Coordinates of C-alpha atoms in Angstrom, one line a residue:
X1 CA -31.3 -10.7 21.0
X2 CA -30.7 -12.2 17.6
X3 CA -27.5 -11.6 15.7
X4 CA -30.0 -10.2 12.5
X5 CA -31.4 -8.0 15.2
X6 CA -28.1 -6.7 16.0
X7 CA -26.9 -6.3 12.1
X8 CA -30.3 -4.0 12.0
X9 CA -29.8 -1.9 14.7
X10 CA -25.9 -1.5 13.7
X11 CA -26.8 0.0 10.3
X12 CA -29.5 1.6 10.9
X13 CA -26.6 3.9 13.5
X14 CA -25.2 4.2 10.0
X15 CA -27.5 5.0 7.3
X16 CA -27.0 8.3 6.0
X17 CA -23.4 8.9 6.9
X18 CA -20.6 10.1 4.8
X19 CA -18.3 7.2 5.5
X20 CA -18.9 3.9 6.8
X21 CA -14.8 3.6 8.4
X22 CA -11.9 5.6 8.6
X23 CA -11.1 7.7 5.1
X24 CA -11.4 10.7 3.2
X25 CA -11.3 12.6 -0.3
X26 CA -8.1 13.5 0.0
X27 CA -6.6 9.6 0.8
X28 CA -8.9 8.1 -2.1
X29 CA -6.8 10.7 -4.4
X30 CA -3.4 9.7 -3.0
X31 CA -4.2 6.4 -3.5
X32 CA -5.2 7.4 -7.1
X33 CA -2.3 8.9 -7.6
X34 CA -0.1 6.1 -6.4
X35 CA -1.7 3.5 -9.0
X36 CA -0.3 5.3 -11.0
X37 CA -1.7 6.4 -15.0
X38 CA -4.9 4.9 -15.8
X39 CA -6.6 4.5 -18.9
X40 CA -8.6 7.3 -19.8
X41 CA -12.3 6.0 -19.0
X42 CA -10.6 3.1 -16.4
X43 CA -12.7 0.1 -15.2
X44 CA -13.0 0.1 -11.5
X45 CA -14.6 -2.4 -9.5
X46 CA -15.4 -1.0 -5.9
X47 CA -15.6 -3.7 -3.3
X48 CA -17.5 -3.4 -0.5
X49 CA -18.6 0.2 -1.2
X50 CA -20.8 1.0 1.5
X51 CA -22.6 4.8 0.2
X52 CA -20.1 5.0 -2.2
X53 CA -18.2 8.0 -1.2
X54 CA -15.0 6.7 -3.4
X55 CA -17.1 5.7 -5.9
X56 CA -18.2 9.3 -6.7
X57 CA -14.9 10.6 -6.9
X58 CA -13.1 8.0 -9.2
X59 CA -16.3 8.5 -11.2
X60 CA -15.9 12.1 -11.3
X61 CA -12.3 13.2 -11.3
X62 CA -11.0 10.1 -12.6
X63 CA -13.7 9.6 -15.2
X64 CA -14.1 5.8 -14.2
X65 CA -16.8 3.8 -15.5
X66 CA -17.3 2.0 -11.5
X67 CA -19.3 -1.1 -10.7
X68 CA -20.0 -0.4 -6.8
X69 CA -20.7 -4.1 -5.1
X70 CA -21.7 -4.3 -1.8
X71 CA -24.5 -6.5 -0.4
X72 CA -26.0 -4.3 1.5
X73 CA -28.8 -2.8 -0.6
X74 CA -30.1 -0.2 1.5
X75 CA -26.0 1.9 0.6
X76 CA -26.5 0.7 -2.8
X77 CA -29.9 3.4 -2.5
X78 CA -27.9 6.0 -0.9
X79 CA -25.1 5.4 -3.7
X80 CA -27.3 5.4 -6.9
X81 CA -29.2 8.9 -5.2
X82 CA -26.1 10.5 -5.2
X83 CA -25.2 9.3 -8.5
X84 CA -28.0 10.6 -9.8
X85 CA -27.6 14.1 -8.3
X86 CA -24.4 14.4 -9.3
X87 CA -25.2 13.4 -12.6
X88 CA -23.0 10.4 -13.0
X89 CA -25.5 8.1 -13.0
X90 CA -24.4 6.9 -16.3
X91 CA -20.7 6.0 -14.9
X92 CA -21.7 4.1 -11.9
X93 CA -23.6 0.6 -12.2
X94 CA -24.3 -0.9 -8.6
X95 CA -24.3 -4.8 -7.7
X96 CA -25.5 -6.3 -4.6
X97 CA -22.9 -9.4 -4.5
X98 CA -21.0 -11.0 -2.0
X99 CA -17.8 -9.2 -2.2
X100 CA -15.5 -12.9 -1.6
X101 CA -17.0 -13.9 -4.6
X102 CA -17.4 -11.3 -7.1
X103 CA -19.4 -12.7 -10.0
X104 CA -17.0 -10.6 -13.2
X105 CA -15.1 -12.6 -15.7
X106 CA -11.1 -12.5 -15.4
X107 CA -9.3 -9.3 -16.3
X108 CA -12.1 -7.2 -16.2
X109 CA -11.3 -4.3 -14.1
X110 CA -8.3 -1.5 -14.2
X111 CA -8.4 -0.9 -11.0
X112 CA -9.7 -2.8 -8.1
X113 CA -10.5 -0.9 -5.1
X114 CA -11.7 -1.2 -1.5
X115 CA -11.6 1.4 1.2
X116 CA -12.1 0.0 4.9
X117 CA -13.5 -3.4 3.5
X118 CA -11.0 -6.2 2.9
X119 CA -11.2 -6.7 6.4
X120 CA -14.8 -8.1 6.0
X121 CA -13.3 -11.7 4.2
X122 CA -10.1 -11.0 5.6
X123 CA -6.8 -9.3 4.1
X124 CA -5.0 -12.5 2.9
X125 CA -8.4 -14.1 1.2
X126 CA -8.7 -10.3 -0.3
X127 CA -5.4 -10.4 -2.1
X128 CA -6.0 -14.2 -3.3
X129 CA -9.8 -13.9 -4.6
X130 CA -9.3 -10.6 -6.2
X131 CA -5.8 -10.8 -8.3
X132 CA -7.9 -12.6 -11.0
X133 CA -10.1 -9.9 -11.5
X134 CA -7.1 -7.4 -12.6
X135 CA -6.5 -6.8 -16.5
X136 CA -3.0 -6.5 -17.5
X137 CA -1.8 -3.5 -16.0
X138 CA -3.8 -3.4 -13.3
X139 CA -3.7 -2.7 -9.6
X140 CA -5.6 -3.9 -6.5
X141 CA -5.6 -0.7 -4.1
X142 CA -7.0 -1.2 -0.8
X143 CA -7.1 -0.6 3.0
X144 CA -6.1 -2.3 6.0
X145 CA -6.0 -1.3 9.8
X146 CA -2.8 -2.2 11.3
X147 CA -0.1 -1.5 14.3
X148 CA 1.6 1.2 14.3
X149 CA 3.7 0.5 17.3
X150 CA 6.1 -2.3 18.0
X151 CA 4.5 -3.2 21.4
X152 CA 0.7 -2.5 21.2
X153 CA -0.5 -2.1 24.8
X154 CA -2.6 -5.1 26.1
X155 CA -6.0 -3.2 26.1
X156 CA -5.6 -2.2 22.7
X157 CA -4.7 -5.8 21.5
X158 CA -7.5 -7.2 23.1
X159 CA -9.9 -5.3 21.3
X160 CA -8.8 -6.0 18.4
X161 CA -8.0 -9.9 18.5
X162 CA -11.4 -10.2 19.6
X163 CA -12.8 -8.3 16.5
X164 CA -10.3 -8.4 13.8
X165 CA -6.2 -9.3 14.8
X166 CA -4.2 -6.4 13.1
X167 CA -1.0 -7.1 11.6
X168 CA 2.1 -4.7 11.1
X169 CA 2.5 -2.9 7.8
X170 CA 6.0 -5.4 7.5
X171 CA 3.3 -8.3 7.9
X172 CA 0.7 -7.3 5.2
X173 CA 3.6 -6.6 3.0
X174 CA 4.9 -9.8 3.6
X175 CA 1.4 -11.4 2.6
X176 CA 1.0 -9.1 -0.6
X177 CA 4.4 -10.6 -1.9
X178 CA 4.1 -14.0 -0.9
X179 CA -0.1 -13.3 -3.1
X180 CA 2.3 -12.2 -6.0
X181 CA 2.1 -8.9 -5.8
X182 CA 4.9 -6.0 -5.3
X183 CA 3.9 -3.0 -3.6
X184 CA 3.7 -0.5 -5.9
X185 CA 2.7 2.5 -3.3
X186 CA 1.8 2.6 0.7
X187 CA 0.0 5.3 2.4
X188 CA -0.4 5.8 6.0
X189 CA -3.7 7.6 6.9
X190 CA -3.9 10.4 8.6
X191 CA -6.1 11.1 12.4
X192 CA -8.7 12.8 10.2
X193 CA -9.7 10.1 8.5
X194 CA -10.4 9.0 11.7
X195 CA -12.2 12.0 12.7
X196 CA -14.2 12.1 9.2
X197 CA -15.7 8.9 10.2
X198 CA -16.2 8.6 14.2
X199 CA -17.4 12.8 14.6
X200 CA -20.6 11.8 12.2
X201 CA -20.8 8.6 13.8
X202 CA -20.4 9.5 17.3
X203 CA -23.3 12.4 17.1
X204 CA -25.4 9.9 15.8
X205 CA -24.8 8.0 18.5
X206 CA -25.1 10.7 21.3
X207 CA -28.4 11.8 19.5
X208 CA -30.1 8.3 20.5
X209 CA -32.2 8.3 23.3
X210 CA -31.7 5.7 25.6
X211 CA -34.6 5.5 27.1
X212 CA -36.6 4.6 24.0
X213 CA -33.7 2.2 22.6
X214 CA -34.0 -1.4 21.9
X215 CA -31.6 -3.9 23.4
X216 CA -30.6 -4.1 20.2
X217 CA -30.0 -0.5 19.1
X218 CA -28.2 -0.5 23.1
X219 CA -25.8 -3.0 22.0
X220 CA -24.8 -1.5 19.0
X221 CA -24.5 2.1 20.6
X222 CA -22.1 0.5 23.4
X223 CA -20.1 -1.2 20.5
X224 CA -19.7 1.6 18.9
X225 CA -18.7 4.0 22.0
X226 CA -16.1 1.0 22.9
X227 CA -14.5 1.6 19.1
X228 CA -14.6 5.5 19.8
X229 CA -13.3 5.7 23.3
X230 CA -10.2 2.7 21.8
X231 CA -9.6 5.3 19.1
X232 CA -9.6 8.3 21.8
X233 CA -7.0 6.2 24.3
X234 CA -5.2 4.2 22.2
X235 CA -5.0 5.8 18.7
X236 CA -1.3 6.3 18.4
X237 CA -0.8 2.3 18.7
X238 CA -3.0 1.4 15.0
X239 CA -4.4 3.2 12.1
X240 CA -5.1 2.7 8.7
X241 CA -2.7 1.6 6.1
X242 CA -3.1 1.8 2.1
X243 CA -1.7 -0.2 -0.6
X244 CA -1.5 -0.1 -4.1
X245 CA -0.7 -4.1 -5.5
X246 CA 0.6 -5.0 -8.8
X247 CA 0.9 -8.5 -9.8
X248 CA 5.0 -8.9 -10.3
X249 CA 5.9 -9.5 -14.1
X250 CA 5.5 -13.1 -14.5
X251 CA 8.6 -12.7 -17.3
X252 CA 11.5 -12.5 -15.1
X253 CA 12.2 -14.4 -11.5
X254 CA 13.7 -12.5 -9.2
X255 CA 15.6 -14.0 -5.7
X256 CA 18.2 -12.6 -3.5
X257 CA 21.4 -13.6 -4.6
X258 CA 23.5 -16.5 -3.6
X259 CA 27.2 -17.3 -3.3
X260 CA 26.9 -18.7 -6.9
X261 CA 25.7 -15.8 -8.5
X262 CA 28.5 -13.3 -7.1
X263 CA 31.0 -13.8 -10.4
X264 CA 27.9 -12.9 -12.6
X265 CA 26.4 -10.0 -10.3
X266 CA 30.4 -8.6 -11.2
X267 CA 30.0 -9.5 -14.8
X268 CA 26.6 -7.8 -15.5
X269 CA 27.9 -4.4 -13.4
X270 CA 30.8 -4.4 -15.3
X271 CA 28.8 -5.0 -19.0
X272 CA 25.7 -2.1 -18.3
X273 CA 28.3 0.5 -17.4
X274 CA 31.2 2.2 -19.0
X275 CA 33.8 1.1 -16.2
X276 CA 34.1 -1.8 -13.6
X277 CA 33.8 1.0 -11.0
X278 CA 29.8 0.1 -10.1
X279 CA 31.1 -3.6 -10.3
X280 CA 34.1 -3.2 -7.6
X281 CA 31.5 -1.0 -5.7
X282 CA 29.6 -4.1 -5.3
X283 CA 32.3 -6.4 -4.1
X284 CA 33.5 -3.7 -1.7
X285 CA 30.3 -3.3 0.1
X286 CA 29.9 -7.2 -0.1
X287 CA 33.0 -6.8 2.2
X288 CA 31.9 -4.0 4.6
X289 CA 29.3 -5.9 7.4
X290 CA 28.3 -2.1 8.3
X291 CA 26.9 -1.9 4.8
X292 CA 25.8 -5.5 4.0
X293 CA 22.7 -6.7 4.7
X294 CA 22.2 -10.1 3.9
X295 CA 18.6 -10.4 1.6
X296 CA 18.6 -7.3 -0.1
X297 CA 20.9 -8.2 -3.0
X298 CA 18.7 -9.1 -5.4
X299 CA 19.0 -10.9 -9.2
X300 CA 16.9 -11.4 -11.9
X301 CA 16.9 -14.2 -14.4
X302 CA 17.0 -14.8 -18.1
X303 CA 15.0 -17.8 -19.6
X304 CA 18.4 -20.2 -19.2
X305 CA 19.0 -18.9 -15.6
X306 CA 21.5 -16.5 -16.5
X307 CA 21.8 -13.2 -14.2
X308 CA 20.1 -10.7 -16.5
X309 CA 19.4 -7.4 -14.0
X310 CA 21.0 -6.8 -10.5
X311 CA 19.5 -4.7 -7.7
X312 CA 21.5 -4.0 -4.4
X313 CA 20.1 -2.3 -1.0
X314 CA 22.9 -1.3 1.5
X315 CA 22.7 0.0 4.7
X316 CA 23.1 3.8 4.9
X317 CA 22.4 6.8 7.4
X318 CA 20.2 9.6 7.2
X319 CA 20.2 12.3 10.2
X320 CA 22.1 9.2 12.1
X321 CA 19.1 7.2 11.7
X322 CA 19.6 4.1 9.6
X323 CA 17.8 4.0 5.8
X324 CA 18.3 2.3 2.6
X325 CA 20.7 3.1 -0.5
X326 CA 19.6 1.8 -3.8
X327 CA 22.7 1.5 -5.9
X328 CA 24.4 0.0 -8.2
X329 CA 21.3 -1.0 -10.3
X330 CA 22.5 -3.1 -13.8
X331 CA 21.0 -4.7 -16.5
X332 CA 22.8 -6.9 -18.9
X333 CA 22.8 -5.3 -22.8
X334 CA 21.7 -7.8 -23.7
X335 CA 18.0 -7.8 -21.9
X336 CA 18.0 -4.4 -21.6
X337 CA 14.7 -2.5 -22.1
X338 CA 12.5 -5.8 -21.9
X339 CA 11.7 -5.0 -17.9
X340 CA 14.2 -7.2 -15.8
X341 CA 15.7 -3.9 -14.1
X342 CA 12.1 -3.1 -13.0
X343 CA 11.5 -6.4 -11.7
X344 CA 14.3 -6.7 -9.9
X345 CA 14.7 -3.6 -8.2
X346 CA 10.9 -3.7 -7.8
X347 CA 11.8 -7.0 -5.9
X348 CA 14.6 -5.7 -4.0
X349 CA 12.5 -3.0 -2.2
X350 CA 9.0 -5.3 -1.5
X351 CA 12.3 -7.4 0.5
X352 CA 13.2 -4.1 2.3
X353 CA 9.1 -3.3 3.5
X354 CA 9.1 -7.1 4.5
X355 CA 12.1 -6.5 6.7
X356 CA 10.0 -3.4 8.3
X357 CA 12.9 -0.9 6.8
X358 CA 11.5 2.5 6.7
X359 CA 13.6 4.8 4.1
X360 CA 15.3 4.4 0.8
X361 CA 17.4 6.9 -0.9
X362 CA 19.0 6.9 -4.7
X363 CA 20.6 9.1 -6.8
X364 CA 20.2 8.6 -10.1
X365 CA 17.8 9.8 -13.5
X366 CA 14.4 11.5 -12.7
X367 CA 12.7 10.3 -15.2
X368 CA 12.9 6.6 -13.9
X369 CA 12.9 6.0 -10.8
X370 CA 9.7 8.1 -10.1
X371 CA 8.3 5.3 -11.2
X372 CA 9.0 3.2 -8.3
X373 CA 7.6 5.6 -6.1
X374 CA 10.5 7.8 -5.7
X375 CA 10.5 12.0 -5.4
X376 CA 12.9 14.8 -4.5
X377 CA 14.6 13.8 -1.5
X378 CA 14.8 17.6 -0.4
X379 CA 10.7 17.7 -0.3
X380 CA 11.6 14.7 3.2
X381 CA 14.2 16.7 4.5
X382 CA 16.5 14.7 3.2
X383 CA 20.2 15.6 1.4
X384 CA 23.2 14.6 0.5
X385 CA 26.6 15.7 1.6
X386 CA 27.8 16.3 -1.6
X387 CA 26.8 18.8 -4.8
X388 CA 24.3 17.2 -7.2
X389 CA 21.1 18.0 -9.0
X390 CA 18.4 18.7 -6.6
X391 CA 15.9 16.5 -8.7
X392 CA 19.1 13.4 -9.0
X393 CA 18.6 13.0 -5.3
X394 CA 15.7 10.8 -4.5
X395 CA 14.2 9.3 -1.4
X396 CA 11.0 7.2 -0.9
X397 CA 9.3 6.4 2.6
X398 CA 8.7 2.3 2.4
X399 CA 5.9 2.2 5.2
X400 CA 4.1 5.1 4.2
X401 CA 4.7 7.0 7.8
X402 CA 4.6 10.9 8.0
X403 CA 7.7 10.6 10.1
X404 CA 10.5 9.4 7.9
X405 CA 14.3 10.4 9.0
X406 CA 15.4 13.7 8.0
X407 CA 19.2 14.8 7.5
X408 CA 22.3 14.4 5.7
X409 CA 23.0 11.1 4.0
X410 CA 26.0 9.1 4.9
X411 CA 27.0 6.7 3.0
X412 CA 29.2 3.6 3.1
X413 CA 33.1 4.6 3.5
X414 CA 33.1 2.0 -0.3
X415 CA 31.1 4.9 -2.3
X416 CA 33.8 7.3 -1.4
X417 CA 31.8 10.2 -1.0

């Protein structure tokens, strides 16, 4: 049996399904919603778009003007049929192109997107061959299959290194910063995605007649009931992950902070607010090792090296389990308003998702911090031991999981609260 013989038989199992992996409506509008605004009419290049299923909403509800690549021609078919019937035919353009080397100019899409396909050149080569391709503004948002475990069982490992080695969600967000991005949004998808994909997809399969099958059409039937029955015994151990990517702000560069910089971290506190108390804060949870956690003090730096914006992550509880509290966040009068607080505190939690650190609370202005992917702490469960503004108290979940701590907030004895 030929390997094309085998490609053949394993789409023709899939022709005329919904989804060609694990997804649904509802997660292609999170996504959307995570990348944030768009322009009104926004440029969206779908990579590896299989029948196009996230290539008719964006179209529709989004009001994209989508290329759809993928090189298989036969989806591109089902794609510009449903296009047609929906009548959006005049907002979706399909290319058959090899999506590891998509032939657009530099800059040319808003939004690039691929559902269940970056696997196909591989997640790192994904993030490196396709950052060119955003405009200013723009975001990469795809999916990736991943652990969800911290000791995958051996059966479940050796299915997968032997048809595509997952990674944790710490791991691909390790890889998306060191690309030069920061993770603007993360999604963790939920079973029925699975199930809108493998209940199509396993009646097809049940409907094949093996008695009349080619060896072929047999092998792809048994690869695909291996896949199910992995999903059915081992599902709690992997699942799909989404991210939303912005390239960092190329203006400001943002580290963690060294012994060198802890007299200006002081000096930039104590200039962006009325008192020294946020500066002292500082220094007093430098002091506490409960608090401190080495790498999630971050700076960023003016054009002469200067400290210009300050970012600090210290340990915290929440329910008794241990999360993230964003404060003090400063930014030197001086370069205020030019975008070094959002790069640095932008930096400061990509360092806490490369760590694997699950939660992060803040209080502070609603109208800003929403915009790193904060919301109302209260909607998690979440609250603090102390009176405040419902919509001041904000929490995000870093990994995207559906199973974030819930609780009271304690904080570090140096807040005093």
């Amino acid at each position: 049996m030929s390997d094309n013989a085998f490609r053949d038989a394993f789409f023709a199992l899939h022709h005329g399904l919904p989804r060609q992996g694990p997804g649904s409506d509802d997660t292609t509008r999170r996504l959307l919603g995570l990348a944030g605004p768009v322009p009104p009419r926004p440029r969206v290049l779908d990579l590896g778009c299989g029948p196009g299923r996230a290539a008719l909403l964006l179209a529709a509800e989004a009001g994209a003007e989508v290329t759809a690549l993928d090189l298989h021609e036969p989806f591109l078919d089902e794609l510009r049929q449903a296009a047609r019937a929906r009548g959006l035919a005049d907002r979706i353009r399909t290319v058959c192109a090899d999506m590891g080397a998509p032939p657009f100019p530099d800059g040319s899409f808003d939004l690039v997107w691929a559902e269940g396909s970056a696997y196909a050149i591989g997640f790192d080569t994904a993030l490196r061959s396709w950052r060119r391709l955003l405009a200013p503004g723009g975001a990469l948002v795809l999916t990736e299959c991943e652990w969800t475990c911290a000791e995958p069982s051996p059966a479940a490992r050796a299915f997968w290194d032997e048809h595509c080695p997952l990674r944790t969600t710490a791991a691909n967000a390790t890889a998306a910063v060191g690309a030069g991005y920061h993770v603007a949004g993360v999604h963790r998808q939920p079973e029925s995605d699975w199930q809108e994909y493998y209940g199509p997809l396993g009646a097809r399969a049940a409907a094949v007649d093996p008695e009349t099958a080619t060896p072929a059409t047999a092998a792809a039937l048994a690869a695909t009931r291996a896949e199910i029955a992995m999903r059915r015994d081992h599902g709690a151990e992997y699942g799909y992950t989404g991210y939303v990517l912005r390239p960092a702000d190329p203006r400001w560069r943002v580290r963690p902070e060294t012994d060198a910089d802890v007299r200006a971290v002081h000096a930039v506190n104590a200039a962006a607010f009325p008192t020294e108390d946020e500066a002292d804060l500082v220094d007093a949870l430098r002091r506490d090792p409960s608090a401190w956690l080495p790498g999630l003090s971050w700076v960023a730096e003016a054009p002469d090296g200067s400290v210009a914006a300050y970012a600090l992550l210290t340990r915290c509880l929440v329910g008794g389990e241990p999360a993230l509290a964003l404060a003090p966040c400063a930014t030197a009068p001086e370069h205020q308003g030019q975008g070094a607080g959002s790069a640095v505190i932008r930096a400061a939690l990509d360092a806490a998702r490369v760590r694997g650190e699950r939660l992060v609370v803040v209080l502070g202005h609603p109208e800003y911090y929403p915009r790193f992917g904060f919301g109302a702490a209260s909607r998690l469960g979440i609250r603090p031991g102390f009176e405040v503004p419902d919509e001041a108290m904000m929490a995000m979940v870093l990994d995207g999981s559906p199973e974030a701590p819930q609780g009271m907030i304690m904080y570090p004895e140096a807040f005093g609260v």
